Coordinates of C-alpha atoms in Angstrom, one line a residue:
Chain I
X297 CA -30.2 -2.2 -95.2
X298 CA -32.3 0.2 -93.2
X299 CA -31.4 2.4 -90.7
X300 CA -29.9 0.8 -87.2
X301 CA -33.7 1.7 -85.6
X302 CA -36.6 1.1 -87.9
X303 CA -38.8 -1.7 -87.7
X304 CA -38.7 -3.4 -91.0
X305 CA -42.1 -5.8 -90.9
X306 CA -40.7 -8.2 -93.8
X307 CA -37.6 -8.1 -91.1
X308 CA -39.7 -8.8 -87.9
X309 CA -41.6 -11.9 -90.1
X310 CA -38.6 -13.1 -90.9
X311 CA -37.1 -13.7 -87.5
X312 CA -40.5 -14.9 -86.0
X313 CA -40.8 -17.6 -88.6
X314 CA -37.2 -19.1 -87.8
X315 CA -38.3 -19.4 -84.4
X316 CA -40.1 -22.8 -84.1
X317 CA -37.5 -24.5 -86.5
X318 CA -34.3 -23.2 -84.2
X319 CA -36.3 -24.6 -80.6
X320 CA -37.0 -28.0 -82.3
X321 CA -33.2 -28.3 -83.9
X322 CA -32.1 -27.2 -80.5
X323 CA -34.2 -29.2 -78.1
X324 CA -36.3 -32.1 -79.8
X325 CA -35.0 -35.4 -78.5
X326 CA -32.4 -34.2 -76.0
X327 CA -31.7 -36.6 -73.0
X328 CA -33.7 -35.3 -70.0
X329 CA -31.6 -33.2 -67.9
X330 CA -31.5 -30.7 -71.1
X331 CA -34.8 -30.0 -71.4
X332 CA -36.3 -30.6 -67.9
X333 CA -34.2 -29.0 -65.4
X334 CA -33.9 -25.3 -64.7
X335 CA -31.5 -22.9 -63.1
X336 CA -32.1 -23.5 -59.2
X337 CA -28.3 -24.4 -57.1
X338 CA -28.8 -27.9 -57.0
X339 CA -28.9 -28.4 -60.4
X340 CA -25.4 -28.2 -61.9
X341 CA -23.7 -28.2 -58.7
X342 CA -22.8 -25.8 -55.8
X343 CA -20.1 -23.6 -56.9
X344 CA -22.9 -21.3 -58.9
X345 CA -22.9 -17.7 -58.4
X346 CA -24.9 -16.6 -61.2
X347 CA -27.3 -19.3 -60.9
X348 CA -28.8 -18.4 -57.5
X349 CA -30.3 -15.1 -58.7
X350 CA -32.6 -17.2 -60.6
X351 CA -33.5 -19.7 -57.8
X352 CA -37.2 -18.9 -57.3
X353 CA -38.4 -18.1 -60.4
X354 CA -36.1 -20.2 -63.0
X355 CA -37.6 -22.2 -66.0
X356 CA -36.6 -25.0 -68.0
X357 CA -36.4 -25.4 -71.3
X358 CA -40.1 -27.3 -71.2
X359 CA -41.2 -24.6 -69.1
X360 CA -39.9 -21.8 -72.1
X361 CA -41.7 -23.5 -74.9
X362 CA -44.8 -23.7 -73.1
X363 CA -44.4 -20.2 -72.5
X364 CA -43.7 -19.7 -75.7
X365 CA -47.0 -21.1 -76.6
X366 CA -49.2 -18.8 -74.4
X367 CA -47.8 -15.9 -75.7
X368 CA -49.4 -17.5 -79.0
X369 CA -52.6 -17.7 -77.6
X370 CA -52.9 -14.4 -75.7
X371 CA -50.6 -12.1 -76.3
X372 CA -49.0 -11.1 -79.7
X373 CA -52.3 -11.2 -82.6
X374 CA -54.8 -10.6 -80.1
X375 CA -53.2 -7.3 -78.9
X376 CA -51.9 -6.7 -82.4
X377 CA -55.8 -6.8 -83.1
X378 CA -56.7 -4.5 -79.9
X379 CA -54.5 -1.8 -81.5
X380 CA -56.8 -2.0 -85.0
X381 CA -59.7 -2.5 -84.0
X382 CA -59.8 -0.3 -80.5
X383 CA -56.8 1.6 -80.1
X384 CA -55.2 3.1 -77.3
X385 CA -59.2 3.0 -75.8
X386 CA -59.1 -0.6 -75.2
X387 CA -56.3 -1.4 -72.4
X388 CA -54.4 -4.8 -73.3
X389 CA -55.4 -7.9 -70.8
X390 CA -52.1 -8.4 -68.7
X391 CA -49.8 -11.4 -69.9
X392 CA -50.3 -14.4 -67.5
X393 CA -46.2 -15.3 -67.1
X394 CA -47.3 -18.4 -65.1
X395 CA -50.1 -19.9 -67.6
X396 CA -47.4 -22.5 -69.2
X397 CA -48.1 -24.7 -66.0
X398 CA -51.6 -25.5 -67.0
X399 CA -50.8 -25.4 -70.5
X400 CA -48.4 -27.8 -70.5
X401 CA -49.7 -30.2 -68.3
X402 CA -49.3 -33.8 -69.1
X403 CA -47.8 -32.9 -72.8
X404 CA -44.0 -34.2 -73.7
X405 CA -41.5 -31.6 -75.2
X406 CA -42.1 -32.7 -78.6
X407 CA -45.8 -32.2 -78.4
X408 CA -45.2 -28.5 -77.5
X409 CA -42.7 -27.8 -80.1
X410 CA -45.4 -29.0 -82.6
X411 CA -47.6 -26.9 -81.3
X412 CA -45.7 -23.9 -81.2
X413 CA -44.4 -24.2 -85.0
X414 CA -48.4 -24.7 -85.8
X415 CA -48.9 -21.9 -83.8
X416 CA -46.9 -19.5 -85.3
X417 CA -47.3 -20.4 -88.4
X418 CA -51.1 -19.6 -88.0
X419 CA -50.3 -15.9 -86.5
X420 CA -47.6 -15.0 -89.3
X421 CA -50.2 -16.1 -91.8
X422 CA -52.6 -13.7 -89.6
X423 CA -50.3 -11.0 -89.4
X424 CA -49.4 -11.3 -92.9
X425 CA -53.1 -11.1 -93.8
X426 CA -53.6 -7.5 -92.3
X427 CA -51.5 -6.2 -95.1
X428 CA -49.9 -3.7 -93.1
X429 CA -49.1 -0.2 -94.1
X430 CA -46.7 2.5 -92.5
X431 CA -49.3 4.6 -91.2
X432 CA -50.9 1.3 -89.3
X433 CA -48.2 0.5 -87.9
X434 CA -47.7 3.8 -86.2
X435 CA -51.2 3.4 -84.5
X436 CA -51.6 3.0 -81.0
X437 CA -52.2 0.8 -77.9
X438 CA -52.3 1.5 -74.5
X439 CA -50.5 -1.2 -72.6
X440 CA -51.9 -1.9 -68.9
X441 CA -48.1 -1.4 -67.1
X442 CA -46.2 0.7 -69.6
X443 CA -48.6 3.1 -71.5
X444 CA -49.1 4.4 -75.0
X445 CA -47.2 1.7 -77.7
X446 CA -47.3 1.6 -81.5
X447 CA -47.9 -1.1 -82.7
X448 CA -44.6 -1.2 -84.8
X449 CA -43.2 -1.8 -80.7
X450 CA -45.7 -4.4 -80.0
X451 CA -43.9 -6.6 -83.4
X452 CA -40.5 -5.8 -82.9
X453 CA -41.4 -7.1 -79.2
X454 CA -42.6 -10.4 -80.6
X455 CA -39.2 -10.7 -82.3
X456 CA -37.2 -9.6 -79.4
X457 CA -39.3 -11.6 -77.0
X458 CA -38.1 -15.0 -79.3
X459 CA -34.5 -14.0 -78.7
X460 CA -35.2 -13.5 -75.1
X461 CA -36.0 -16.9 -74.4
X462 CA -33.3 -18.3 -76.8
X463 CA -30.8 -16.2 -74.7
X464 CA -32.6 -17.8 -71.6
X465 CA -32.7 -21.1 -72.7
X466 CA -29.2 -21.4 -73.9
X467 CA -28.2 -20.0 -70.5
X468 CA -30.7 -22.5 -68.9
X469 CA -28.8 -25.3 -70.6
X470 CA -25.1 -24.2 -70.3
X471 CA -26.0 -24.3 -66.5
X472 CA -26.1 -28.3 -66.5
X473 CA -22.7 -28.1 -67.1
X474 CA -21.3 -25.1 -64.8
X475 CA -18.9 -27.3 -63.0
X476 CA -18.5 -30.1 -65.7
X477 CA -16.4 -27.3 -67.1
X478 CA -13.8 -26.9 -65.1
X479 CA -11.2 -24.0 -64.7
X480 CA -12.9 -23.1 -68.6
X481 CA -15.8 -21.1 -66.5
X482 CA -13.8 -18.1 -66.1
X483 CA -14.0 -17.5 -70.3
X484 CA -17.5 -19.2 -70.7
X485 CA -19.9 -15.7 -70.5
X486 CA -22.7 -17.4 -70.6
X487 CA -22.1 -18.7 -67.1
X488 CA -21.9 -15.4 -65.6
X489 CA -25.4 -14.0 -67.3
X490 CA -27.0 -13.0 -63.9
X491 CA -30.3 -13.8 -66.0
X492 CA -31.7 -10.2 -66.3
X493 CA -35.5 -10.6 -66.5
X494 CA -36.8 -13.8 -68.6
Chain A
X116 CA -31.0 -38.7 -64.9
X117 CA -27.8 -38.4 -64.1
X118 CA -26.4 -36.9 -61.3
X119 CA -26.5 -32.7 -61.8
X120 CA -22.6 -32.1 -62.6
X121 CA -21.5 -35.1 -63.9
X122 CA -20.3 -35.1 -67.3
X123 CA -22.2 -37.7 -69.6
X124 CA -20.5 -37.9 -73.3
X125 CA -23.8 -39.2 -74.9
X126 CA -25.2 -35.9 -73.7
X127 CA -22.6 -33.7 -74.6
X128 CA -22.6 -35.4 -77.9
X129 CA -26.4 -34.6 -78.1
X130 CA -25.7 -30.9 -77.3
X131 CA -22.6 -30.4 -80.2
X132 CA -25.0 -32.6 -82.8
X133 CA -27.9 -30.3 -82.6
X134 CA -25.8 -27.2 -83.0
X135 CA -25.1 -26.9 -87.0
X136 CA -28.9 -27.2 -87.6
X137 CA -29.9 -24.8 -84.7
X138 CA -27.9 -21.9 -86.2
X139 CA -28.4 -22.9 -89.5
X140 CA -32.5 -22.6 -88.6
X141 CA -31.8 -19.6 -87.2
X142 CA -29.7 -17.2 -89.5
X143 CA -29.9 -19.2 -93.0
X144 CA -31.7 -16.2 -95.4
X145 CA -32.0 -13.9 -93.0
X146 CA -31.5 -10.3 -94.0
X147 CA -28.5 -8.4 -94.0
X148 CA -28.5 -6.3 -90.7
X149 CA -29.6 -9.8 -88.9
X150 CA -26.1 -11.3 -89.8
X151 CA -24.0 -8.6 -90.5
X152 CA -24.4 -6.0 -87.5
X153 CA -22.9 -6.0 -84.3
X154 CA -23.4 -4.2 -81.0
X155 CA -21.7 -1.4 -81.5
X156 CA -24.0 1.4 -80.5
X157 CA -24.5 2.7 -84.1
X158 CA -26.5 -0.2 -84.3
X159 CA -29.6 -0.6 -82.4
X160 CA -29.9 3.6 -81.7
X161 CA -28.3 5.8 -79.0
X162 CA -30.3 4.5 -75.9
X163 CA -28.3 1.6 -75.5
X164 CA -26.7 1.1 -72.2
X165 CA -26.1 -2.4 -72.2
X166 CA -24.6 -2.1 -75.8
X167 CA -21.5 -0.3 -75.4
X168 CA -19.9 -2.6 -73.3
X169 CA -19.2 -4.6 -76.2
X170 CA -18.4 -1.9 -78.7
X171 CA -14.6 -2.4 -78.7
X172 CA -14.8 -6.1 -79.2
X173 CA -18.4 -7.1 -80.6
X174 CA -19.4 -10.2 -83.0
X175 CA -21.8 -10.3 -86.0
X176 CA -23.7 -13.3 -86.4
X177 CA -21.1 -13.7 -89.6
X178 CA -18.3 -13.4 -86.8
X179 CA -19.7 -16.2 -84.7
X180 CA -20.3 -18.9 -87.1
X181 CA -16.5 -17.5 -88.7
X182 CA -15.5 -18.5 -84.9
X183 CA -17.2 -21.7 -84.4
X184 CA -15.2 -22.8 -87.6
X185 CA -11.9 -22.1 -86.0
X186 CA -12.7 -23.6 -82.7
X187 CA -13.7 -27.1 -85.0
X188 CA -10.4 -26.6 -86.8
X189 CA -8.1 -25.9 -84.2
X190 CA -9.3 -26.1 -81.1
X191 CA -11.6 -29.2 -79.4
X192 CA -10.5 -32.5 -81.3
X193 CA -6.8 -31.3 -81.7
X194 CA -6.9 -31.0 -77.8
X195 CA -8.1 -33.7 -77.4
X196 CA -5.6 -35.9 -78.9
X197 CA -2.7 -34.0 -77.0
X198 CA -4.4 -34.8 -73.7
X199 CA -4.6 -38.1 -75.2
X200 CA -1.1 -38.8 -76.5
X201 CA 0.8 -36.1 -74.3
X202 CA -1.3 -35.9 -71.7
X203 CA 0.2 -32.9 -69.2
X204 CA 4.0 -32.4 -70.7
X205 CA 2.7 -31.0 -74.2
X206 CA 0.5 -28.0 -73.3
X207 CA -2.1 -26.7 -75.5
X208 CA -1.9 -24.3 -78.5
X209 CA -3.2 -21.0 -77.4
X210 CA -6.6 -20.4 -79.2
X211 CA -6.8 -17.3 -81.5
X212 CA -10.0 -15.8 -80.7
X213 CA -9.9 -13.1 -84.0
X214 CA -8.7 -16.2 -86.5
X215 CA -12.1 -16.0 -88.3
X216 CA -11.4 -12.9 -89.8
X217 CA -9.2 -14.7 -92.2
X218 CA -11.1 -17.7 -92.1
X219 CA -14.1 -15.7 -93.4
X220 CA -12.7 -13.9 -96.0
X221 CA -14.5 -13.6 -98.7
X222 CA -17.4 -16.2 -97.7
X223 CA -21.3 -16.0 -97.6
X224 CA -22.7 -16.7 -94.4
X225 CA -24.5 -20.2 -95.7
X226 CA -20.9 -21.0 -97.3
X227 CA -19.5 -20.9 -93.2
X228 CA -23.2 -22.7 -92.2
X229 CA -22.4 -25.5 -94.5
X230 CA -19.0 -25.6 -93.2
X231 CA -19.6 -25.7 -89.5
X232 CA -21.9 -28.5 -90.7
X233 CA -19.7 -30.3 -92.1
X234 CA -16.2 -29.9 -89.7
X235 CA -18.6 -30.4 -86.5
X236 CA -20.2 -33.8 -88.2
X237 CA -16.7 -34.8 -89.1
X238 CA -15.3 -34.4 -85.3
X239 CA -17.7 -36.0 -83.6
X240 CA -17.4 -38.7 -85.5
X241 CA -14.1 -38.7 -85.1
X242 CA -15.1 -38.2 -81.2
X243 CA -17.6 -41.1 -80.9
X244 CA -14.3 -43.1 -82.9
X245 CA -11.9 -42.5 -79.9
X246 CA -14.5 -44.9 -77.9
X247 CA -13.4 -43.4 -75.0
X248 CA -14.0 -45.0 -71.5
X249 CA -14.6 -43.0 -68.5
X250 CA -10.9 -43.4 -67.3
X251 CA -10.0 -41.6 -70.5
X252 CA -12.6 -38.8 -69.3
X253 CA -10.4 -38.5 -66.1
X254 CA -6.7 -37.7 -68.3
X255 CA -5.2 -34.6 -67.9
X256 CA -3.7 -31.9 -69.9
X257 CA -2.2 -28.6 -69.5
X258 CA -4.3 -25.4 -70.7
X259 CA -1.7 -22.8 -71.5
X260 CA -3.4 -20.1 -69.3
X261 CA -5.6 -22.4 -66.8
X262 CA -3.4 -25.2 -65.5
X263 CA -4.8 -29.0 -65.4
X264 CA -7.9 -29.7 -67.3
X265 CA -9.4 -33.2 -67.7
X266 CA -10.4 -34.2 -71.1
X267 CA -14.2 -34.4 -69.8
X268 CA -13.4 -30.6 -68.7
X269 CA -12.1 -29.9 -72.5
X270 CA -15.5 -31.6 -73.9
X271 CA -18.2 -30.1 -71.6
X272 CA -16.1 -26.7 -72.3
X273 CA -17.1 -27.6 -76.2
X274 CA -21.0 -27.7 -75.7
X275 CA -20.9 -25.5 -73.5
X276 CA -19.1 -22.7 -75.7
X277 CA -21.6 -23.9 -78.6
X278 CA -24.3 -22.3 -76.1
X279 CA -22.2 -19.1 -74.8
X280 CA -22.3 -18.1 -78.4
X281 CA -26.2 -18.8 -79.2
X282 CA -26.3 -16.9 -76.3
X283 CA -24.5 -14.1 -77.7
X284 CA -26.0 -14.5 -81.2
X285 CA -29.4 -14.0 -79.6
X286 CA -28.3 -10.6 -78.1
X287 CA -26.4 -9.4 -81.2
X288 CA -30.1 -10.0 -82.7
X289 CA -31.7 -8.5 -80.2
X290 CA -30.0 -5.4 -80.1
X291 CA -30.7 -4.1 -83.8
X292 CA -34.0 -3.8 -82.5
X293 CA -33.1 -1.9 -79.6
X294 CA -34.6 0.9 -79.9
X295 CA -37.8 -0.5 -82.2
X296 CA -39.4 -2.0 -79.0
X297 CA -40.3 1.2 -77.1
X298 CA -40.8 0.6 -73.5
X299 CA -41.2 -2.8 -73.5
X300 CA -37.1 -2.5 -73.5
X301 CA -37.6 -3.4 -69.3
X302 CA -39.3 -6.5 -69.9
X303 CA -36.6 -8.3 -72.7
X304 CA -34.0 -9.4 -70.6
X305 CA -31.5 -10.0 -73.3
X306 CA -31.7 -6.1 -73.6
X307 CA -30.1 -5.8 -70.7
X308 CA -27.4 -8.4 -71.2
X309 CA -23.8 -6.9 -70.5
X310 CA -22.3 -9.1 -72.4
X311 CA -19.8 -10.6 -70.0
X312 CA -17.0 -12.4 -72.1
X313 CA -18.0 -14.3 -75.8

């Protein structure tokens, strides 16, 4: 094992590649109301305390994949690339958290999930490609809202950023069922996750 | 659709199906301090706030499967058939929530992976065999610390604790790479997840 802090890249690979197949064993083929409905009061009934904080800006799990998929497109290689080829020069372009609307226009679930696993697949292969050494990941970015980041941060932020949305989408879910449960709320924490950021 | 907080048993059935092959995507071959760490604040690095709420009583990913296991032992199906053939007189067993200990003992992590496979296929086949009508849904039984629960109650409680522990498992992931993230720490919400209960 390494120590509690270090970015291990064989580590970080490891966890993005397991992504795609957990969303599809997770979500592919669920009945609607799983996959399509998100976290605002009048879905899973009115008793929900935790669920209001999300009200006006709560996604489902469609909604999470599609986002998913944008990050794919804009974010991870092509500011993993910025940090090589520019450095901290070279600001990052700011993440569009709204783009999964257009993106997933018109597609079904299933589609997306396909497209996320070929996605990914793709950048890991990328990533892997670069044949990354110690002293590149120590160089440096210059991220438009937060500064100066290595881009050991920027990977170990692709990896995070997976369980993020897992940790969303399995509160997204649970909320279907907030007063299906019964009395059992009180010892069900996911219920009371007051939803953080994404 | 049905309505938001009905309970629908094909659903819920859909939910507990997918779970075994959702962790088991997740966590199968994945290094050591991915499954074995918890959040106690030696792992993850000394900045974490949200961390040491949980470092008297914090799960590995080992832990959670270990728990799952129990639950599929001892807890949903053999409720079940008390609300079904006691109905209120015969309260529940209490649930030991630190069983897995033992029940791990000794295992690898795809030994328990296989197992949870294997006890959740069994019981809900066993479930689906009960061919259970939605009067059934409405029976009652006693929960030894929460009163009168319905038998839909017990099985939405089931899916639903599937997801309070992905949920968990995501964090418990999340936080060994506390500290490798850097600033973007403020943007991963599961970083700031306090945990609540499981």
């Amino acid at each position: 094992m390494t120590t509690s802090t270090e970015f291990d890249l064989a580590e970080a690979i490891a966890v993005l590649t397991r992504t795609p197949a957990t969303l599809d064993a997770l979500l592919r083929g669920l009945p609607n109301r799983w996959v399509l409905r998100n976290e605002s009061p009048d879905n899973g009934g009115g008793n929900n305390q935790a669920g209001n904080n999300q009200a006006k800006d709560t996604w489902s799990a469609f909604d999470i994949v599609g986002h998913l998929i944008v990050g794919e497109r804009t974010d991870w290689m092509p500011r993993a690339r910025i940090i090589l080829e520019k450095g901290e020069a070279r600001p990052f372009d700011p993440f569009d958290r709204f783009a999964q609307a257009k993106e997933s226009q018109g597609k079904s679930l299933e589609q997306l999930l396909d497209e996320f696993a070929r996605l990914r697949r793709e950048n890991v292969a990328a990533l892997q490609a670069l044949n990354l050494k110690s002293e590149d990941l120590a160089r440096r970015g210059t991220h438009p809202a937060l500064g100066v980041v290595t881009l050991s941060q920027l990977l170990a932020t692709w990896a995070v950023h997976d369980l993020t949305h897992l940790h969303q989408l399995s509160r997204v879910m649970a909320h279907q069922y907030r007063d299906a449960v019964g009395p059992w709320s009180a010892y069900l924490g996911v219920l009371h996750c007051a939803g953080h950021s994404a």
